[in-house]
Coordinates of C-alpha atoms and ligand atoms in Angstrom, one line a residue:
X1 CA 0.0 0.0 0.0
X2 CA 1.4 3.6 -0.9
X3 CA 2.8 5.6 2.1
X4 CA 0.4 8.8 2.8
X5 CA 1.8 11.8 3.7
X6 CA 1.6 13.9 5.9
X7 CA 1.0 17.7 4.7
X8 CA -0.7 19.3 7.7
X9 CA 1.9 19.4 10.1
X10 CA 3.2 23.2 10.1
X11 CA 7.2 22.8 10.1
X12 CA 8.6 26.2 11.3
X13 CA 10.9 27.3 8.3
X14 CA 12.0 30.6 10.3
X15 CA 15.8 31.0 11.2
X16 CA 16.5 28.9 7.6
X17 CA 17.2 31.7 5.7
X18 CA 14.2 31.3 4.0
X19 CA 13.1 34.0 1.3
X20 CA 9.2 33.2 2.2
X21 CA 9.4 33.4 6.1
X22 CA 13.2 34.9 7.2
X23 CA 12.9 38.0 4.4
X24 CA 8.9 38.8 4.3
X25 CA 8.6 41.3 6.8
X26 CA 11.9 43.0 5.4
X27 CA 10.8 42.7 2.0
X28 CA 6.8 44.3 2.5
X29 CA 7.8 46.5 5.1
X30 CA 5.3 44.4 7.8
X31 CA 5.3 43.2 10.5
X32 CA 4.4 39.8 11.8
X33 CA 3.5 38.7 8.1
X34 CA 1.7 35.4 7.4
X35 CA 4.1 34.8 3.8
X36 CA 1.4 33.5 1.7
X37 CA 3.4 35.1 -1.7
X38 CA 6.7 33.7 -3.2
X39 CA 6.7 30.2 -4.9
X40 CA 7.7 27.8 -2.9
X41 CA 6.1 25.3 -0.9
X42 CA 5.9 24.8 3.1
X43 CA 5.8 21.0 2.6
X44 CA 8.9 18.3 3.4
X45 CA 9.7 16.8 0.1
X46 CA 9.4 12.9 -0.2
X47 CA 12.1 11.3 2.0
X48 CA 14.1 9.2 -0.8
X49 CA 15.3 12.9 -2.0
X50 CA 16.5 13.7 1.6
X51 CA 17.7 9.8 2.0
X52 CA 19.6 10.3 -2.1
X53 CA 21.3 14.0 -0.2
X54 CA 22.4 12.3 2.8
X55 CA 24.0 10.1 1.1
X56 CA 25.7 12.1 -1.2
X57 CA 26.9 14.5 1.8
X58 CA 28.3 11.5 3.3
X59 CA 30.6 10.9 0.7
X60 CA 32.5 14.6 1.6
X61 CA 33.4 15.8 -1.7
X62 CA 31.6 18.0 -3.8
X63 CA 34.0 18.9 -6.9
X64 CA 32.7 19.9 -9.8
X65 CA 29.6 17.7 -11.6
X66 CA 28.6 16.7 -14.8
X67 CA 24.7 16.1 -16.0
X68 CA 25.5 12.6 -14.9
X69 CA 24.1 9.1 -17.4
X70 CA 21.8 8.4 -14.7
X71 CA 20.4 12.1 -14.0
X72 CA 19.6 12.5 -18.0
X73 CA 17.7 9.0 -17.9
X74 CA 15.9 10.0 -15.2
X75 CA 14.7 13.5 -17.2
X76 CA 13.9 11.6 -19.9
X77 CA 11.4 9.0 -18.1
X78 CA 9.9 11.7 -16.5
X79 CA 9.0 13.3 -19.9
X80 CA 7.8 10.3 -21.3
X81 CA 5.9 8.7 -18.3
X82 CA 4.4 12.0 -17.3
X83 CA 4.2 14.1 -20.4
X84 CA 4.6 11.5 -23.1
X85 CA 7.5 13.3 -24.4
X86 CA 10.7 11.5 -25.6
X87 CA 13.3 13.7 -25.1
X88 CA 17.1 12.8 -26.3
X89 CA 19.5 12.8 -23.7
X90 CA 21.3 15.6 -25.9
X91 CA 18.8 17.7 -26.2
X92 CA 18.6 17.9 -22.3
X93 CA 20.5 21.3 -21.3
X94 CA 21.1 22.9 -18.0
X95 CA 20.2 26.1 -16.4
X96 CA 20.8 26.6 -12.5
X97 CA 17.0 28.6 -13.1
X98 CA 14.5 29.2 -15.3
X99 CA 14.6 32.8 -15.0
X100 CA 18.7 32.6 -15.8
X101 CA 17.8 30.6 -18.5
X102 CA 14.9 33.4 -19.9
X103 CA 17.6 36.2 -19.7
X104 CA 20.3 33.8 -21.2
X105 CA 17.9 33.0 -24.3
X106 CA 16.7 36.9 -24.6
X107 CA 20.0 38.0 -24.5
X108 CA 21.3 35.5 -26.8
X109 CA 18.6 34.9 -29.7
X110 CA 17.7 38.4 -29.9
X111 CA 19.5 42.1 -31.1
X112 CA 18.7 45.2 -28.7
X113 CA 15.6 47.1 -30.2
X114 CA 13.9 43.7 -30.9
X115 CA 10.7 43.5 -29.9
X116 CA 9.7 40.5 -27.5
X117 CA 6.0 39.2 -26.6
X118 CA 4.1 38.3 -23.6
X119 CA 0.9 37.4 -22.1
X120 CA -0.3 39.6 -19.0
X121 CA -0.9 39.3 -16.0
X122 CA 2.0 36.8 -15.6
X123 CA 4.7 36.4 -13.8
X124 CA 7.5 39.7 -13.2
X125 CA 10.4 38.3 -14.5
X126 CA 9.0 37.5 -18.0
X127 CA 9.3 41.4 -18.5
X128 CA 12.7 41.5 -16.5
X129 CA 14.3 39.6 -19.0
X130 CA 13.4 41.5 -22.0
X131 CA 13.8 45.5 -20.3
X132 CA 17.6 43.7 -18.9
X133 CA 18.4 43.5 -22.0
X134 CA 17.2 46.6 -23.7
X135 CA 14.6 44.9 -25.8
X136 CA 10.9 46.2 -26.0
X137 CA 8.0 44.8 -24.1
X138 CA 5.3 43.6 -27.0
X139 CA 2.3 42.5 -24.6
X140 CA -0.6 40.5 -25.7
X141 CA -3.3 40.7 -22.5
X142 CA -4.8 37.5 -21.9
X143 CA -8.6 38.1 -21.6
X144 CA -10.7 37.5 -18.3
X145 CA -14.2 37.0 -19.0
X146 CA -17.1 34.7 -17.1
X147 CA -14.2 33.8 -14.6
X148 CA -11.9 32.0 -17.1
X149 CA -9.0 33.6 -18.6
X150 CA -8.7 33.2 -22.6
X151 CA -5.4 34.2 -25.3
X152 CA -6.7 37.0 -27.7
X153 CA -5.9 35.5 -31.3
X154 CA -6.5 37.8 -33.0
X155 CA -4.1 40.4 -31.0
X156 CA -1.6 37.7 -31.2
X157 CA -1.6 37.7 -34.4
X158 CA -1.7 41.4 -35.1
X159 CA 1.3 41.7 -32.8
X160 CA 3.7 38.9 -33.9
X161 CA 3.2 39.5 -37.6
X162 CA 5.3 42.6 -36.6
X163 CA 9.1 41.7 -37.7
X164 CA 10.4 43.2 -35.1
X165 CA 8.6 40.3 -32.8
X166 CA 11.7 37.9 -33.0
X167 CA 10.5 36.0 -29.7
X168 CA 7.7 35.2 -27.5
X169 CA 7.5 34.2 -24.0
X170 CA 4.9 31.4 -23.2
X171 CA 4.0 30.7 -19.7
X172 CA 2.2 27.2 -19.9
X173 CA 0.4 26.9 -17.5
X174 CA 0.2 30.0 -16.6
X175 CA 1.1 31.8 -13.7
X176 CA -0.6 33.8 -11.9
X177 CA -4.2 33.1 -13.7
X178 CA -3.7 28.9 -13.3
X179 CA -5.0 27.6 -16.7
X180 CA -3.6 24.7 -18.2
X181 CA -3.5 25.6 -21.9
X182 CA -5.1 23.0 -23.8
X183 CA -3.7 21.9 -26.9
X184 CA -5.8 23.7 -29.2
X185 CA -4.9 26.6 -27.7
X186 CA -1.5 25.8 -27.7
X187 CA -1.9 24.9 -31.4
X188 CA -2.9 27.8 -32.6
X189 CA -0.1 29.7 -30.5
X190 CA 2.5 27.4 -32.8
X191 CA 0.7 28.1 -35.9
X192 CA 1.2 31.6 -35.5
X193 CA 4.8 31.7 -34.1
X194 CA 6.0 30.0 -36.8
X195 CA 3.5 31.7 -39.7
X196 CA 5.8 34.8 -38.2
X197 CA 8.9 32.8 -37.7
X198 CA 8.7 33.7 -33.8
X199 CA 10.8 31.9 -31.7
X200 CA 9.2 30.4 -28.4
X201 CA 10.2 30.0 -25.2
X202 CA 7.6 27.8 -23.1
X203 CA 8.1 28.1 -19.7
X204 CA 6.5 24.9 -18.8
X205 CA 8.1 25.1 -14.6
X206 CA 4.6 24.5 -13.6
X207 CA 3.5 21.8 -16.0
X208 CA 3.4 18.5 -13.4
X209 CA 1.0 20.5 -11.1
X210 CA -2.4 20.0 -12.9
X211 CA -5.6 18.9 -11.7
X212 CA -7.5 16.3 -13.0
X213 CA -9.8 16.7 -16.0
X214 CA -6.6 19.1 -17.3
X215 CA -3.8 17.8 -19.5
X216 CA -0.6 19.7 -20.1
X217 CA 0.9 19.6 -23.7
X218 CA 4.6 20.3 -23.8
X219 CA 5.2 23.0 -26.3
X220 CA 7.9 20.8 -28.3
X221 CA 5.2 18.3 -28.8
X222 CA 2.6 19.8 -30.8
X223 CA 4.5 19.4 -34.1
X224 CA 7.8 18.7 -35.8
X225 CA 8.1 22.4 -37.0
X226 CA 6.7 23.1 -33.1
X227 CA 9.8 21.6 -31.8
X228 CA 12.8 23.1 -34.0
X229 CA 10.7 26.6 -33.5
X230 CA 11.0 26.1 -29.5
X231 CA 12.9 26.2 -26.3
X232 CA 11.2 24.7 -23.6
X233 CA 11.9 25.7 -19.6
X234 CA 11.1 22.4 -17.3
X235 CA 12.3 22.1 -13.9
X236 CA 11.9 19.8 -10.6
X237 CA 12.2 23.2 -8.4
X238 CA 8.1 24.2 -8.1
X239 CA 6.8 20.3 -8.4
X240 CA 8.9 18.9 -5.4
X241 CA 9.9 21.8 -4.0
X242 CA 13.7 22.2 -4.3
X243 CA 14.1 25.7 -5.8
X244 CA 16.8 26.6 -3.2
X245 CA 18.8 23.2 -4.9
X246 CA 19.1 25.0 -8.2
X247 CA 18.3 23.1 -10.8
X248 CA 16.2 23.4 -14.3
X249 CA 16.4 21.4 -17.8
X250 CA 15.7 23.7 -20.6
X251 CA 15.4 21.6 -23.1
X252 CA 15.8 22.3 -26.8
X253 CA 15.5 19.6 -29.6
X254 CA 16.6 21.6 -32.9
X255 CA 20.5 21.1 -32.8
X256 CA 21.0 25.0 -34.1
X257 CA 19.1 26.2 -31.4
X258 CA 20.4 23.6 -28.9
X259 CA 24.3 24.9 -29.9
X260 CA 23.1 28.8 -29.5
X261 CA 21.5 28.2 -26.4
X262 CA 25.0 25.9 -24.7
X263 CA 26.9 29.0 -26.5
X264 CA 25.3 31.6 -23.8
X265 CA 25.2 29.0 -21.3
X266 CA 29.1 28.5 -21.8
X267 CA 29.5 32.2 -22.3
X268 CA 28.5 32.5 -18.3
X269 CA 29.8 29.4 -17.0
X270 CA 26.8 28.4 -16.2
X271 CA 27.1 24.7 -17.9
X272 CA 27.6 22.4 -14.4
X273 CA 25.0 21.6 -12.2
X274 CA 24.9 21.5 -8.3
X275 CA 26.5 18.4 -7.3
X276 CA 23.4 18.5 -4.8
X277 CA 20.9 19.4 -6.8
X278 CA 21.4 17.0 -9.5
X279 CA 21.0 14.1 -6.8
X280 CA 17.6 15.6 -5.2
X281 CA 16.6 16.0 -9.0
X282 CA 17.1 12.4 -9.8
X283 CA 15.8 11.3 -6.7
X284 CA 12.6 13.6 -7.1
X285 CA 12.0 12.0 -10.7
X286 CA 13.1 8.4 -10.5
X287 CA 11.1 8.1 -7.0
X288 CA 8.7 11.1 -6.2
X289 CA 5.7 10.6 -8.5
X290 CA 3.2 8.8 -5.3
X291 CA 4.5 11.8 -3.4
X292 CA 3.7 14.2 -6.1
X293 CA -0.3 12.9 -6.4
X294 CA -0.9 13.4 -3.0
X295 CA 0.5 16.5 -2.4
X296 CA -1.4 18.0 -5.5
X297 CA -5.0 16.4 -4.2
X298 CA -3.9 18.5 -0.8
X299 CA -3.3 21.9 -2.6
X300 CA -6.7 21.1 -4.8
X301 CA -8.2 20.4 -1.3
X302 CA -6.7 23.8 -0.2
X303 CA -8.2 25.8 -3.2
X304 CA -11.3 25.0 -2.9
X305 CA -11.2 25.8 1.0
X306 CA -10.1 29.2 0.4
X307 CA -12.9 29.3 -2.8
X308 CA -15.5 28.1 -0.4
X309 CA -14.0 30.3 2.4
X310 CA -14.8 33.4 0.6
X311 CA -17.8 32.4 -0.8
X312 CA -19.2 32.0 1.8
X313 CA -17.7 34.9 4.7
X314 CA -16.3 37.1 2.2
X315 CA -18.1 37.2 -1.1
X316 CA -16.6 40.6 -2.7
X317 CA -13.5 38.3 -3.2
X318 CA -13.6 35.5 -5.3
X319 CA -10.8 33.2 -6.6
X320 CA -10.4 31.9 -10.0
X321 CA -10.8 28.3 -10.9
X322 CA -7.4 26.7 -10.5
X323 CA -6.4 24.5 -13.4
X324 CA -3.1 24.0 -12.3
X325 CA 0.2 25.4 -10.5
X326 CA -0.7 26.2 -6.9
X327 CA -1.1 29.8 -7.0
X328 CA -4.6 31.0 -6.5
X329 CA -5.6 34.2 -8.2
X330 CA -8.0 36.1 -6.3
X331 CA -10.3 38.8 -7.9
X332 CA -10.7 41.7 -5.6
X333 CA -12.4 44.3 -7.2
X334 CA -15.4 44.3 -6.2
X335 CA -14.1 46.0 -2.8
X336 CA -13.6 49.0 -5.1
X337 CA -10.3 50.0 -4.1
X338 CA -7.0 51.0 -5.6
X339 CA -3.6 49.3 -5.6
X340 CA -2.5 51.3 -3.3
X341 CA -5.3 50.8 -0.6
X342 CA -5.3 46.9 -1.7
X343 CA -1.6 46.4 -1.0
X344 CA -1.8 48.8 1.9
X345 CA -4.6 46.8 3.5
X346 CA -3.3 43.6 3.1
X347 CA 0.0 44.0 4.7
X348 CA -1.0 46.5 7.6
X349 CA -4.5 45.8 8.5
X350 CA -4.6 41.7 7.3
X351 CA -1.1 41.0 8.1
X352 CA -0.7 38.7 4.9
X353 CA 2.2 38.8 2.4
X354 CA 0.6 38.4 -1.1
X355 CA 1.8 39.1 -4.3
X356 CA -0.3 41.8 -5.3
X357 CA -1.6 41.5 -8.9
X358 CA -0.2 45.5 -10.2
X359 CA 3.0 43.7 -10.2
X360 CA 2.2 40.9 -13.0
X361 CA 1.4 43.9 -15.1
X362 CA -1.5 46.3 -15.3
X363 CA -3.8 43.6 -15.7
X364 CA -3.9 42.0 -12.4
X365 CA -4.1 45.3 -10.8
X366 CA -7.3 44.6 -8.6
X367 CA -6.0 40.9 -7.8
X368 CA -3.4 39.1 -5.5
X369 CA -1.8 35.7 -5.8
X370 CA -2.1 33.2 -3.0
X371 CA 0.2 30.4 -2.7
X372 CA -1.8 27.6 -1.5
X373 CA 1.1 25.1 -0.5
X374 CA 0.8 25.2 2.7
X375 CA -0.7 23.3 5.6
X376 CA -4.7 24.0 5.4
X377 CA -4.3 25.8 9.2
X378 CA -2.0 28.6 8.1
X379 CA -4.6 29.2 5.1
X380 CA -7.2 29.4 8.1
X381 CA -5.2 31.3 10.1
X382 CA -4.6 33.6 6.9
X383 CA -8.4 33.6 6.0
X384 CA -9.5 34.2 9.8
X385 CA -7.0 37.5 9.8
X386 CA -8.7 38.8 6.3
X387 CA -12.5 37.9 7.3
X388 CA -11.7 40.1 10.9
X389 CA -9.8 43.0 9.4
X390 CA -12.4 43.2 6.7
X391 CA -15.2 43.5 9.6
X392 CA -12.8 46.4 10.8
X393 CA -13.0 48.5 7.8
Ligands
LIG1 C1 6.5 30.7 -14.5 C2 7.7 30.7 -13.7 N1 8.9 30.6 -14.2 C3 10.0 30.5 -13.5 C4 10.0 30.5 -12.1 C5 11.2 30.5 -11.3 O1 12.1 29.6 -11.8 P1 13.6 29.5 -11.2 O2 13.5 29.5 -9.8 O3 14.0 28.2 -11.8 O4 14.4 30.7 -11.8 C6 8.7 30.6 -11.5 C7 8.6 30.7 -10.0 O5 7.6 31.0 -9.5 C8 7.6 30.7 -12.3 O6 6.4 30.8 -11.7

């Protein structure tokens, strides 16, 4: 019988120089925060990844690693099992980060003035990566209607059929507004990419955290022409929770593009993994998939708690409907106020760290994104704080 675990217990993180808990008071400017905002989880990860580390530690030497034999075939099973994607070991590359990679690949396949597209409200450094670099910002607003979010085609298409678009920025699924693109969609984003001979970079971090009735598509597999026109951004970091082990596969199956992309990799010395974070990587994929099921019914449990939660006490906020990733979107307009007042409220009145939506661009400007991987009481806690302060207004 599978082993259940255990995803209520509240393990204090403070005092481990973690981002979420050690820096969000700092960070907001707060005091006595509940951090419900960056992307990490609050959850242990399954035990043969801390039994693989221990291991490894007890060996004492930690030179300099190669994407071992063993670390490649465990990718590539992954892909398949999971995504039904045969990848070639070769065409497996490494990035300490996603976000490295996204400023590698801008600054790389791209000249300054080109013009590069994405898909707001999504997530900050998307629009980092082009502005670093001196290129311009092309957006195409996704569109929020009847509570589900939708790509405008034809805006897409109006925008990349400009030759100045040379690349495009995919976030699939998408964070913050959690759909799980489905493969039409996705179809039609390849059709028009390569009608305009746009490059794409699918940032597919989140793709192993979909709920059921959803199916994620990888990018690469849509077509033959798909693939050579793509670069697509995986990592173990969000799905088991090892983002502080720095680790990511951006994988690329056209050999040009494959050769470009090791080029700017090189160029930074950037090509090596983490001797640990290549053994909690092959540990997550070779044995974390019972792990990974459970913990993803929990955070579907935990969205609709919060759903419910507001429905029912606090029904000018709404979140949503998750399709994936475990960031809920909450819609927060109907209180009427501005960003300012928003933000203002949550930190100093609530005492919750969000992300507030203003930051994923102009378009979530009336939202915030709550990360709901966490033990359901700190959510209560977190929900119990807004329900009171809301009564105080
Ligand atoms: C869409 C997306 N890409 C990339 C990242 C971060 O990736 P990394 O830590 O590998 O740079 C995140 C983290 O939340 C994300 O949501």
């Amino acid at each position: 019988m599978a082993h259940t675990y255990d995803f209520d217990s509240v393990i204090d993180r403070k005092g481990t120089a973690s981002i979420k808990w050690d820096e969000a008071d700092r960070i907001f400017g707060g005091k006595d925060l509940m951090p419900l905002w960056v992307a990490d989880m609050d959850f242990q990860v399954p035990i043969e990844i801390t039994e693989a580390l221990k291991k490894r530690i007890s060996h004492g030497i930690y030179g300099y690693t190669a994407s071992s034999n063993s670390y490649l075939s465990s990718v590539q099973k992954w892909m398949s099992d999971r995504h039904h994607w045969p990848v070639e070991k070769e065409g497996i590359c490494h990035s300490p980060g996603i976000v490295t990679a996204l400023n590698l690949i801008v600054d790389g396949f791209t000249e300054e003035g080109d013009k590069v597209l994405i898909q707001p409200p999504v997530y900050p450094p998307f629009s980092k990566a082009v502005l670093n670099q001196n290129r311009q910002l092309v957006t195409n607003p996704l569109i929020y209607s009847n509570g589900r979010y939708t790509m405008d085609f034809s805006d897409l298409e109006n925008k990349l059929s400009d030759p100045k678009v040379t690349l495009m920025i995919l976030c699939s699924p998408h964070n913050p507004v959690g759909r799980v693109w489905t493969k039409q969609e996705l179809a039609t984003v390849a059709e028009l990419a390569l009608k305009y001979d746009v490059l794409v970079i699918s940032d597919e971090i989140h793709s192993d955290l979909v709920f059921q009735g959803h199916q994620h598509v990888p990018f690469a597999t849509l077509s033959e022409a798909a693939a050579a026109h793509s670069i697509v951004c995986t990592a173990p970091s969000k799905t088991f929770n090892l983002a502080g082990l720095q680790i990511s596969n951006i994988i690329i199956p056209d050999p040009a593009l494959r050769k470009r992309y090791k080029k700017q990799v090189s160029r930074f010395s950037l090509s090596e993994p983490n001797s640990l974070g290549a053994v909690a990587a092959e540990a997550a994929y070779s044995y974390g998939s019972e792990w990974l099921e459970q913990c993803l019914e929990y955070i579907r449990q935990n969205a609709d708690f919060v759903s419910n939660y507001l429905q029912k006490h606090i029904p000018d906020l709404n979140m949503v409907p998750l399709e994936g990733t475990y960031l809920g979107w909450i819609d927060c307009r109907h209180l009427g106020w501005d960003k300012i007042k928003l933000q203002r409220f949550f930190l100093h009145d609530a005492k919750i760290a969000l992300n507030q939506g203003y930051t994923f661009g102009v378009e979530g400007e009336g939202f915030v994104r709550i990360n709901l991987a966490c033990p359901r009481w700190l959510l209560k806690d977190a929900l119990n704080r807004l329900q009171t302060a809301l009564e105080q207004e």
